Coordinates of C-alpha atoms in Angstrom, one line a residue:
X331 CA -22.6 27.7 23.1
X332 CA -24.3 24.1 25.0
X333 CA -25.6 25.0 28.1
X334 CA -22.9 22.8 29.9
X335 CA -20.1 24.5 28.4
X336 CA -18.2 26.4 30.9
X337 CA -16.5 30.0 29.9
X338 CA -12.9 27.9 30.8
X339 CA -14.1 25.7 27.8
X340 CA -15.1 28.3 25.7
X341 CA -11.8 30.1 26.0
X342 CA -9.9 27.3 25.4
X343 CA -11.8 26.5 22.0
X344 CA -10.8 30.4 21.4
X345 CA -7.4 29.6 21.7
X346 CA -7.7 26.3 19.5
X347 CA -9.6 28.8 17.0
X348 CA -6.6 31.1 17.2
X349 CA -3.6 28.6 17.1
X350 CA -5.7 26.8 14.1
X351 CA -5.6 30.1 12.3
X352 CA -1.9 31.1 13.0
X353 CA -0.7 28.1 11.3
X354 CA -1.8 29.8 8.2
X355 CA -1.4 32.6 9.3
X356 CA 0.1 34.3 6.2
X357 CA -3.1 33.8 4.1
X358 CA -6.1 32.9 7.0
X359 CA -8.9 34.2 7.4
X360 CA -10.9 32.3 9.5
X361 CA -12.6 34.9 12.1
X362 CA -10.8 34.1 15.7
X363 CA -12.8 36.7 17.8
X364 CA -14.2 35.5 21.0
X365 CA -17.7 37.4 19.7
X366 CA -17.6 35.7 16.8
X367 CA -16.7 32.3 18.3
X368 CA -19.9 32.6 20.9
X369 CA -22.2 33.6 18.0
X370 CA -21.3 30.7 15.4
X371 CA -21.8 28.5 17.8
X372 CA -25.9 29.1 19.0
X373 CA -28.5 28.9 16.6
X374 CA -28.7 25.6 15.1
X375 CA -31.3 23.3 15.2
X376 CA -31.1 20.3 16.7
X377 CA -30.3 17.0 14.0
X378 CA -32.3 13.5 14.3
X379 CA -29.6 10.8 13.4
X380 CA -31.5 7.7 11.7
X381 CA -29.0 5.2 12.1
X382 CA -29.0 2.8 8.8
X383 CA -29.1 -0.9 8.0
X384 CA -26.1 -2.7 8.0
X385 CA -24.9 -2.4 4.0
X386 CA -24.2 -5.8 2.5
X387 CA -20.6 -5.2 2.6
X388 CA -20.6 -5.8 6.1
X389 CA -21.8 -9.6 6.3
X390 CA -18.6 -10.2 3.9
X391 CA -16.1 -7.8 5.9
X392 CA -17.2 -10.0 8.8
X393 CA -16.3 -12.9 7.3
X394 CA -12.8 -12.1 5.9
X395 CA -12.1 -11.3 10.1
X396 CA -12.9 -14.5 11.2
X397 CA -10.7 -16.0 8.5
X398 CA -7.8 -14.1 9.6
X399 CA -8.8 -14.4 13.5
X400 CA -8.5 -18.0 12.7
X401 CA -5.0 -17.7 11.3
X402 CA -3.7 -15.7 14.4
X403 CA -5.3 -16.9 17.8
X404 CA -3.9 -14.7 21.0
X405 CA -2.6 -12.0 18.7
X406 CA -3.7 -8.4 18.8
X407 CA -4.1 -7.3 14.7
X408 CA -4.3 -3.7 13.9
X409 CA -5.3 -2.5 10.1
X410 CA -4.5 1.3 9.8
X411 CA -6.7 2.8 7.1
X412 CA -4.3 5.2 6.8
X413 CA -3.8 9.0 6.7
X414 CA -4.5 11.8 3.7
X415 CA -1.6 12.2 1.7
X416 CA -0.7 16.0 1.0
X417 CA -0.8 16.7 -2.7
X418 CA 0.8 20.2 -2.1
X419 CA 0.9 22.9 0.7
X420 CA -2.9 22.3 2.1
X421 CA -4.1 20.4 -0.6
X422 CA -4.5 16.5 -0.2
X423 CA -5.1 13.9 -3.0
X424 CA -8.6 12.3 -2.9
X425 CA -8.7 9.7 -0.2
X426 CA -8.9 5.9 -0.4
X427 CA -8.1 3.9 2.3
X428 CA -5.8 0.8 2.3
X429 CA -7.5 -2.3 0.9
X430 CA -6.8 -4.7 4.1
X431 CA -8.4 -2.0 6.0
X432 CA -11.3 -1.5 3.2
X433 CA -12.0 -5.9 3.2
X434 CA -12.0 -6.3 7.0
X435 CA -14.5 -3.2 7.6
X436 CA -16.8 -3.0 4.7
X437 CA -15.6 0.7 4.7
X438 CA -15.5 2.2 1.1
X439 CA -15.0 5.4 -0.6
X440 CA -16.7 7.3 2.2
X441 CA -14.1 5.6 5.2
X442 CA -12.7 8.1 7.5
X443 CA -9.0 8.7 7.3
X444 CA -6.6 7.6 10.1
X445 CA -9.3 5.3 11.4
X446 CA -8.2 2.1 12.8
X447 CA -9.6 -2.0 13.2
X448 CA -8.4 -3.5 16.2
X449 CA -8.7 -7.1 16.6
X450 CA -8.7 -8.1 20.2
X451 CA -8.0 -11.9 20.9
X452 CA -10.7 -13.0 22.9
X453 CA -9.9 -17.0 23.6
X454 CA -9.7 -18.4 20.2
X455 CA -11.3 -15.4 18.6
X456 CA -11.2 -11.8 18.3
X457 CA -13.3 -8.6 18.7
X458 CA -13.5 -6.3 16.4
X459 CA -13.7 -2.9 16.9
X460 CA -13.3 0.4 14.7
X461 CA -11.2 3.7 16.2
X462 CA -12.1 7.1 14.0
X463 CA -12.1 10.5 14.5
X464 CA -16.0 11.4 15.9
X465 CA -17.1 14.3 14.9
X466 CA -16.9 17.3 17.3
X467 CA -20.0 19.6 17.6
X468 CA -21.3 22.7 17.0
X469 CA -20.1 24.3 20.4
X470 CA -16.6 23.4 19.4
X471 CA -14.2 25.4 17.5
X472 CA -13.8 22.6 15.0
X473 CA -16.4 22.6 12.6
X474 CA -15.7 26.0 11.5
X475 CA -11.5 26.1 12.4
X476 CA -10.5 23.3 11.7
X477 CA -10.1 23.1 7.5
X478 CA -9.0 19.6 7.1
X479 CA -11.9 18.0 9.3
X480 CA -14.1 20.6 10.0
X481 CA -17.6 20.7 8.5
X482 CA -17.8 23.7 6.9
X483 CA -15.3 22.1 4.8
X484 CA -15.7 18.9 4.2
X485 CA -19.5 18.5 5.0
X486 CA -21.0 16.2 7.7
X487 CA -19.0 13.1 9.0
X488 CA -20.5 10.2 10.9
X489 CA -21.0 9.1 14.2
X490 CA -19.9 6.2 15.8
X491 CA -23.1 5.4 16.5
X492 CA -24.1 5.3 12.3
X493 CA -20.7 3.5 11.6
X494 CA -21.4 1.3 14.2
X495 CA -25.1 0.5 12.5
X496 CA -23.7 0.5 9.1
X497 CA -20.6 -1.7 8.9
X498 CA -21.8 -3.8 12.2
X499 CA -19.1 -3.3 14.5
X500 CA -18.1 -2.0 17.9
X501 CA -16.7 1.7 17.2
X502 CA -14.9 4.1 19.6
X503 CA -13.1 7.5 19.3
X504 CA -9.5 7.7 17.3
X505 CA -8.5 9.3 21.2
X506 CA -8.6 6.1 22.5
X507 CA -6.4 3.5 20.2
X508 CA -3.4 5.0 21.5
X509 CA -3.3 2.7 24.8
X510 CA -4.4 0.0 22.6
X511 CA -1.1 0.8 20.5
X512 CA 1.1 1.0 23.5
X513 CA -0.4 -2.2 25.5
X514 CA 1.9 -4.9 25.0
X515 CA 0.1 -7.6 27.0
X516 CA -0.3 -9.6 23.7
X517 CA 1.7 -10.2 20.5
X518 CA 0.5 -7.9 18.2
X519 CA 0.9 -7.8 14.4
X520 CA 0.2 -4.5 12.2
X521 CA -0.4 -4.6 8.5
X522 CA 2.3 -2.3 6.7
X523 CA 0.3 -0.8 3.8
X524 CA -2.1 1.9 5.9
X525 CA 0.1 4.1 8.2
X526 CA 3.8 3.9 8.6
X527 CA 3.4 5.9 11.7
X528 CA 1.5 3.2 14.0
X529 CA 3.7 0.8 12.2
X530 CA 6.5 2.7 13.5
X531 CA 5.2 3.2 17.4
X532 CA 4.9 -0.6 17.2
X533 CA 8.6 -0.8 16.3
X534 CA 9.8 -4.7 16.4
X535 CA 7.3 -5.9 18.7
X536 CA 4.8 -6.4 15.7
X537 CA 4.3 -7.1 12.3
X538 CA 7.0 -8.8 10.4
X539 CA 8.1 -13.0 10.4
X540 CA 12.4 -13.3 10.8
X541 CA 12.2 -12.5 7.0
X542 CA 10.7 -8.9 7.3
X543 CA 7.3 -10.0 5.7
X544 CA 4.2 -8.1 6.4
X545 CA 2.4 -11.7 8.2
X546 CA -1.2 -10.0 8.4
X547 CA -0.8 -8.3 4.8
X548 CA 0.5 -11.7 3.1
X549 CA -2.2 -13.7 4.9
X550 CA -5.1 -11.1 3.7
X551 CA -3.7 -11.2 0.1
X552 CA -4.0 -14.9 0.3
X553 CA -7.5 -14.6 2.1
X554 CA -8.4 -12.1 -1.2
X555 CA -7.1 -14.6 -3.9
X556 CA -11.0 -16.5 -3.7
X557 CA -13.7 -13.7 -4.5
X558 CA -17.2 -14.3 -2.9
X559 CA -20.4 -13.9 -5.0
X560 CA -21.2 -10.1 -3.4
X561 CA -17.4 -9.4 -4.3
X562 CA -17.9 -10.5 -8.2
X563 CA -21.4 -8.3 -8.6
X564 CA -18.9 -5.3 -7.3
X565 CA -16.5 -6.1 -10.0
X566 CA -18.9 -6.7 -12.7
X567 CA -20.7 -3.5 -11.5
X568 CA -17.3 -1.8 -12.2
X569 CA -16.4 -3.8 -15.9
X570 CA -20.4 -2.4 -16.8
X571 CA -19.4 1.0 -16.1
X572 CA -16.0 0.5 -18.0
X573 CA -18.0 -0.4 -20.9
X574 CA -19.9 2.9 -20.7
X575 CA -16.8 4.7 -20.4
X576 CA -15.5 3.0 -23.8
X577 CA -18.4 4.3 -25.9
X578 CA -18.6 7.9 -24.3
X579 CA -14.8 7.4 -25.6
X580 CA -16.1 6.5 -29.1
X581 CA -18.6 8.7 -29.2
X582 CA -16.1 11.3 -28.5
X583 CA -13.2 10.4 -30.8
X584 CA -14.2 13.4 -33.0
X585 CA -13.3 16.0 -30.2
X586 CA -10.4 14.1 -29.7
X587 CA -9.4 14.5 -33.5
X588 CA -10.0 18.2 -33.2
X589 CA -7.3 18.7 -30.4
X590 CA -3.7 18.9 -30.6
X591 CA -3.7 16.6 -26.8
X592 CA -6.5 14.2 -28.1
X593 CA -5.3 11.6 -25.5
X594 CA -6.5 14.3 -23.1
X595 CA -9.5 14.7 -24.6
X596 CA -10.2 10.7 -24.3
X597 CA -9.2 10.7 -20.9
X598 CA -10.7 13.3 -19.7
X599 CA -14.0 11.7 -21.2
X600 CA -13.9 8.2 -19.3
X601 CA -12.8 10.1 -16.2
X602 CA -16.3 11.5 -15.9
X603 CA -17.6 8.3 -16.3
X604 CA -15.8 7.0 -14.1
X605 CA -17.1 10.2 -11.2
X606 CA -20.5 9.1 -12.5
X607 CA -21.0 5.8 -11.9
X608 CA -18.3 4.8 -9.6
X609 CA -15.6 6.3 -7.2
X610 CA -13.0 7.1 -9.6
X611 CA -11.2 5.6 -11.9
X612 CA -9.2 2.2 -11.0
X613 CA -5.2 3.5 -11.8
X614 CA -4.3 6.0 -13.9
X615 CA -5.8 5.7 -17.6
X616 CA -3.9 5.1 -20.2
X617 CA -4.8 6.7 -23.6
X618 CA -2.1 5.7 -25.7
X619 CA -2.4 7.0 -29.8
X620 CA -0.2 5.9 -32.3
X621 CA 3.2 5.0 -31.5
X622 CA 2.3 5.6 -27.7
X623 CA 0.8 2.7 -27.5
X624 CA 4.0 0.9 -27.4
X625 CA 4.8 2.5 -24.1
X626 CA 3.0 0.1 -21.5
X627 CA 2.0 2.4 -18.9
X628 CA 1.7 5.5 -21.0
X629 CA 0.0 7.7 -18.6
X630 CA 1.1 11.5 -20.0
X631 CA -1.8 11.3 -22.6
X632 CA -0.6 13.9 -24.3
X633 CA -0.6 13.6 -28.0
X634 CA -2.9 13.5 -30.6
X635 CA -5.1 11.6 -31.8
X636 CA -5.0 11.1 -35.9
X637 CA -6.8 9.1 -38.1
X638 CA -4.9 5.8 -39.5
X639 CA -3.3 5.4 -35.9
X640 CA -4.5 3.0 -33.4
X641 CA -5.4 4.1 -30.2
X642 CA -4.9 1.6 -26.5
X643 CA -7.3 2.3 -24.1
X644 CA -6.3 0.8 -20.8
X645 CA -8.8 2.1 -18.2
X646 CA -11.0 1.1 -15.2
X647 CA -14.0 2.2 -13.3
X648 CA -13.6 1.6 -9.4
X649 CA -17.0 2.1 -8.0
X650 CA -17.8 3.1 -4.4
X651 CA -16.8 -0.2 -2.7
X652 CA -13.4 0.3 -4.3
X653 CA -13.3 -2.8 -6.5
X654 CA -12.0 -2.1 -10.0
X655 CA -12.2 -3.1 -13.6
X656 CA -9.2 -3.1 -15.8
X657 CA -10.1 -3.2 -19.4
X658 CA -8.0 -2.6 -22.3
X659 CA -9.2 -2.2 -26.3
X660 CA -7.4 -1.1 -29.0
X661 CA -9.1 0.9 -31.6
X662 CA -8.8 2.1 -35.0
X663 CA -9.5 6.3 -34.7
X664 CA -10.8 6.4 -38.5
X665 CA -13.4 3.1 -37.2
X666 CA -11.7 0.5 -39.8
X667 CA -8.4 -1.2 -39.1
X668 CA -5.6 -1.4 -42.0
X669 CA -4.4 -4.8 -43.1
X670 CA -1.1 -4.8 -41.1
X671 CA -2.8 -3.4 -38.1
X672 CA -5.5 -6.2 -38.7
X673 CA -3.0 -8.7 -38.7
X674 CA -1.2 -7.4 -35.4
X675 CA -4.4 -7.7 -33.5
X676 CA -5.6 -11.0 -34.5
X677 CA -2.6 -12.4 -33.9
X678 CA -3.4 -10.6 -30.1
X679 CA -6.9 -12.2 -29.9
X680 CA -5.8 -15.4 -30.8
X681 CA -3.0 -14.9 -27.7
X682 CA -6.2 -13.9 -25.3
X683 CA -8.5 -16.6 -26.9
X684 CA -5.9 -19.5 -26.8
X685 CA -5.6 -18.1 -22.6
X686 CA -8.9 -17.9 -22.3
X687 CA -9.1 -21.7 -23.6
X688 CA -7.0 -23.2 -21.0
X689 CA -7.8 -21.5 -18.0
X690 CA -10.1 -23.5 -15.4
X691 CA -9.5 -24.5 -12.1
X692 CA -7.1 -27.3 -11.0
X693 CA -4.4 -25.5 -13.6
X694 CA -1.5 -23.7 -12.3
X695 CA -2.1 -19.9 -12.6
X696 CA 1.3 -19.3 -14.6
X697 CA 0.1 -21.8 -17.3
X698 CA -2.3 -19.1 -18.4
X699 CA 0.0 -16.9 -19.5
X700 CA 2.3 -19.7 -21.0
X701 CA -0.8 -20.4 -23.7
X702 CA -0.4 -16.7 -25.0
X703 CA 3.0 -17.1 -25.4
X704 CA 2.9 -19.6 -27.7
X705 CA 0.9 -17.8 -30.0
X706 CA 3.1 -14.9 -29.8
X707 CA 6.3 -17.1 -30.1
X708 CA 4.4 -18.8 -33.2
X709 CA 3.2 -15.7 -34.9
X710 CA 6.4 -13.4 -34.4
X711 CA 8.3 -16.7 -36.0
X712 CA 5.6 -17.1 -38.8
X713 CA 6.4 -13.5 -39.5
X714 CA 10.0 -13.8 -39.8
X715 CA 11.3 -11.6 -37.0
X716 CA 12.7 -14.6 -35.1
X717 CA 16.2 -15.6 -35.7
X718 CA 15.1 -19.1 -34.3
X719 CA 12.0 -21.4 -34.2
X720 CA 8.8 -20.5 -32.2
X721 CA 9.8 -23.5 -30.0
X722 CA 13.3 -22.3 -29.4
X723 CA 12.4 -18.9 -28.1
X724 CA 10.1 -20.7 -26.0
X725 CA 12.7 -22.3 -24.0
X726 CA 13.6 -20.4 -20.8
X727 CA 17.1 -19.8 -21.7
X728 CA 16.0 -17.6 -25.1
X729 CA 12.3 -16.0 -25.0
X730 CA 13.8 -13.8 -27.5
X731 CA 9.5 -13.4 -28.7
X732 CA 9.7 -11.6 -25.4
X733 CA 11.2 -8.4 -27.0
X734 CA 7.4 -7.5 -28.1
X735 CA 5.3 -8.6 -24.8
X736 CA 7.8 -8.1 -22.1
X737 CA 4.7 -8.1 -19.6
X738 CA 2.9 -10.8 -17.9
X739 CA -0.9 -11.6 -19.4
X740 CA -2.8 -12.2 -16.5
X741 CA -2.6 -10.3 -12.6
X742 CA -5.6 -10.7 -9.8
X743 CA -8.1 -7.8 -10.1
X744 CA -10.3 -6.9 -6.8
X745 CA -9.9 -3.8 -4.5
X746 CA -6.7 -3.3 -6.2
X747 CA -6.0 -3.5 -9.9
X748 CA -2.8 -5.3 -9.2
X749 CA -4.9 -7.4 -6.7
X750 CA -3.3 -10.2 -3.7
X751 CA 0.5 -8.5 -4.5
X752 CA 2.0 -9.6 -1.4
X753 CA 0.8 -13.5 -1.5
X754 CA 3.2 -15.9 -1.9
X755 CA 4.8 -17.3 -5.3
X756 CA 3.4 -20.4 -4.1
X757 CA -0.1 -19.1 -4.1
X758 CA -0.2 -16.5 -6.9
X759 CA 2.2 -17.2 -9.7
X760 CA 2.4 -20.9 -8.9
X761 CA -0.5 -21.5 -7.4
X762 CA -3.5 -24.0 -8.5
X763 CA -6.6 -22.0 -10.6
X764 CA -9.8 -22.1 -7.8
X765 CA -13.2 -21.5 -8.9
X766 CA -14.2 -17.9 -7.6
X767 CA -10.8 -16.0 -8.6
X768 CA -10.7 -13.1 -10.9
X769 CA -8.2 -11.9 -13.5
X770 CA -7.0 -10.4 -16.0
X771 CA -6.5 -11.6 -19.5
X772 CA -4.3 -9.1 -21.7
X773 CA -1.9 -10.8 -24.2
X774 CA -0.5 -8.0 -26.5
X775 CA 2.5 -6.6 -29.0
X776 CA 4.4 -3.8 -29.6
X777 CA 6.5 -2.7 -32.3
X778 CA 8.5 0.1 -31.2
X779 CA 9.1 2.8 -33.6
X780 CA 12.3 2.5 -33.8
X781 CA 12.6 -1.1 -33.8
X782 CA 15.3 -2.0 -36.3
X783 CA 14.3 -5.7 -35.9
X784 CA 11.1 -5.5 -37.5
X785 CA 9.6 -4.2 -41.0
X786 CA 8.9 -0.7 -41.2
X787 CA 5.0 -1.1 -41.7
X788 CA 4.7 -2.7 -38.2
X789 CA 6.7 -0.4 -36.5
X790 CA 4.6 2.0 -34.0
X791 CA 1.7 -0.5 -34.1
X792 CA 1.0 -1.7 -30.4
X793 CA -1.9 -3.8 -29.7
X794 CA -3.7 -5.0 -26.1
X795 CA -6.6 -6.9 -25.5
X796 CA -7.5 -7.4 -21.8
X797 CA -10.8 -8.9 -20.6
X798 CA -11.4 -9.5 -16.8
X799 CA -12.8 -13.0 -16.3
X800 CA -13.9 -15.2 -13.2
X801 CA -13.3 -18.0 -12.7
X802 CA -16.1 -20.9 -12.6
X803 CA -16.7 -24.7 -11.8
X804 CA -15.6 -25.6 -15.8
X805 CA -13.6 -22.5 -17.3
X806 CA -14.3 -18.9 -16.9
X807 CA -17.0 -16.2 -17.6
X808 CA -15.9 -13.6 -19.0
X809 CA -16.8 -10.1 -17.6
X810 CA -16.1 -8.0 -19.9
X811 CA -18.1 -9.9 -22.7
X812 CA -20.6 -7.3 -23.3
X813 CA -17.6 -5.0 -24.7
X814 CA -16.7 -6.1 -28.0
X815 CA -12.6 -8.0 -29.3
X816 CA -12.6 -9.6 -32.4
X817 CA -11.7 -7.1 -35.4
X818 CA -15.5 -7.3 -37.4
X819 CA -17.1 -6.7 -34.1
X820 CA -15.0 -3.7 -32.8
X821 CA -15.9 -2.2 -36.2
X822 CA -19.4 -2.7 -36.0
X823 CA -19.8 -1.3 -32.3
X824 CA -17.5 2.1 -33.4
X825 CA -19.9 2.6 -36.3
X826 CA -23.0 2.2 -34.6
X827 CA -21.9 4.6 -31.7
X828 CA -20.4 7.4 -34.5
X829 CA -23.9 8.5 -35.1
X830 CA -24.3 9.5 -31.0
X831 CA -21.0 11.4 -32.2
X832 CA -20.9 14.5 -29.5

């Protein structure tokens, strides 16, 4: 116990101990004494805080605010990081806090949850600062009561003086942004995505235009669309890490043989890469095998994995700043693809290539994916399965090719694998190519099984091929160069990694 601490203090925390306790009460068994409270509390020696550097994230969080101060002179804008979501009883899923929040602080997979950025107008401008929960000390009941923020449990959490050093911002106790919530002095405007309880205490004051859309959310997306330089080295530090995941996944195909849930087995195996080198992975992987691989978001990863088959391997390393690959290959399990299942991909690669061809700035982002489609229109023609010409389908009123790609073949890829969601048509599917974007690539095909429209030997064969590109002054560098796509080169690179076989 401090030496300020008076015994009305101390009884109280005893009380806080208790109540903390009661609420699980049916299987607690924190110790609630008031002996045991006075003793866990002395006897620790005093901590030195060395406050750190500002990381380079914060230069760019600082910049991304004084875009969207410039947008919103006079108005208050709050970005909620949001709160833990409860998995089950007292269990939470692993936290990650809402992108808007995550670009306008700098605040990665270490932010605090249910912190909060307040953007005060200032004249023309705004201050910044950061509201989170400080951490209580040792002559407090909570670092040994309190289970979900407590550090006995969860380990050590910053001050506000080392968030204030590290992300270069004004910070101040969570206690506080409640009369900045409730002041209505100013217009205010609340992005949507974080906490729908401060968006709810707001009510209709804040946050929406007459059409209910989420102003500060929309305006960030569009903000996001343009990566800087720092932004691309965290994206290509994720694809690098994805391509380390991939050959762990090679290296481990026999183990994945072996098991009646390969898929399992070859996610479970790019997951630790993932906890390795990054944060986690990206979205959930999907480890399609065989016929699976026709299911586009095939995330059960539950079958096997048999030699002859294909497997799809859509997966993504998101590394501590949250920014995320998305990578997809399609491999043959026995290391050689059959003639039909040749034909299927190259037909895919020559979807991705002829995309990849066309896409530079001053295009219109939508014409990307129009490229693939020709190819698929042309090849699924070529191939008899059309009941019409490659140019007919392509007309908007058939797009009968369509039935074997029903997805889009390129989506923004940042801080969210689906990156920018809520920007405009105008802007995203409509809008003009700039130099410093990144996307996806990821033409495929996909034969269901019981596809009555198609010859038997293609049916169960699906086939994607996603790269994640930037785009530059004359075209676009590809990311994800360094992990091999055409047919002779994918069966090289699974050869030479069989002999690392685990």
């Amino acid at each position: 116990m401090s030496e300020t601490q008076t015994h009305a203090e101390a009884g109280t925390e005893h009380e806080e101990a208790a109540a903390a306790a009661q609420r699980n009460a049916g299987r607690s068994t924190t110790p609630t004494s008031s002996r045991f409270v006075e003793h866990v509390q002395q006897g620790w020696a005093e901590r030195e805080e060395v406050l750190p550097a500002p990381r380079a994230a914060a230069s760019e969080a600082a910049a991304r605010r004084a875009a969207l101060s410039a947008l919103h002179p006079g108005t208050r804008i709050v970005v909620p990081a949001g709160p833990r979501k409860q998995r089950s009883n007292d269990t939470d899923y692993a936290y990650r806090a809402a992108p808007d929040f995550a670009i306008l602080t700098g605040w990665g997979a270490d932010a605090e949850p249910d912190a909060v950025l307040v953007l005060e107008p200032r004249g023309d401008a705004h201050e910044a600062t950061l509201y989170f929960r400080q951490p209580a000390g040792r002559d407090t009941t909570e670092f040994f009561a309190n289970a979900e923020i407590g550090e006995f449990w969860i380990g050590a959490r910053p001050s506000l003086a080392h968030v204030a050093a590290d992300l270069g911002l004004a910070t101040r106790d969570l206690a506080d942004v409640g009369a900045v919530l409730d002041d209505a002095s100013v217009p205010v405007l609340v992005t949507t995505e974080g906490d729908p309880a401060i968006v709810a205490r707001l009510g209709e004051r804040a946050n929406v235009s007459a059409e209910g859309v989420d102003v500060a959310g929309r305006d960030l997306a569009e903000l996001r669309l343009v990566k800087s330089a720092w932004e691309v080295d965290e994206l290509q530090r994720a694809v690098d890490a994805t391509q380390d995941g991939f050959e762990d996944v090679i290296r481990d195909l026999s183990a994945a043989r072996a098991h009646p849930r390969g898929e399992r087995v070859v996610e479970g195996t790019f997951h630790r890469r993932a906890r390795i080198d990054g944060n986690a992975v990206g979205y959930d992987t999907i480890a399609a095998s065989g016929s699976h691989a026709c299911i586009l978001h095939w995330t059960r990863n539950d079958g096997a994995v048999r030699d002859g088959d294909l497997i799809l391997l859509d997966a993504g390393v998101e590394v501590d700043s949250l920014y995320t690959a998305d990578i997809t290959r399609t491999l043959p399990i026995s290391g050689t693809f059959s003639p039909v299942q040749r034909k299927v991909y190259e037909a895919v690669l020559e979807a991705a290539d002829a995309a990849f061809a066309i896409a530079r700035p001053g295009i219109v982002f939508k014409e990307i994916h129009a490229a693939a489609m020709e190819v698929i229109a042309r090849r699924t023609a070529e191939w008899g399965l059309l009941p019409m010409t490659a140019e007919e389908s392509l007309q908007p009123e058939n797009q009968l090719h369509r039935r074997w790609m029903v997805h889009g073949t390129s989506h923004h890829l940042g801080l969210d694998v689906h990156d920018c969601a809520q920007a405009r048509r105008e802007l995203y599917h409509d809008g003009i190519v700039e130099e410093g974007m990144v996307f996806t690539i990821e033409p495929g095909l996909y034969f269901q099984p019981d596809d009555l429209t198609v010859p038997e030997e293609l049916r169960g064969i699906g086939v994607r091929i996603e790269d994640d590109v930037v785009v530059t002054a004359d075209g676009v560098r590809n990311l994800s160069a360094g992990i091999p796509r055409t047919v002779d080169e994918v069966e090289a690179w699974m050869a030479s990694l069989a002999g690392d076989a685990r």
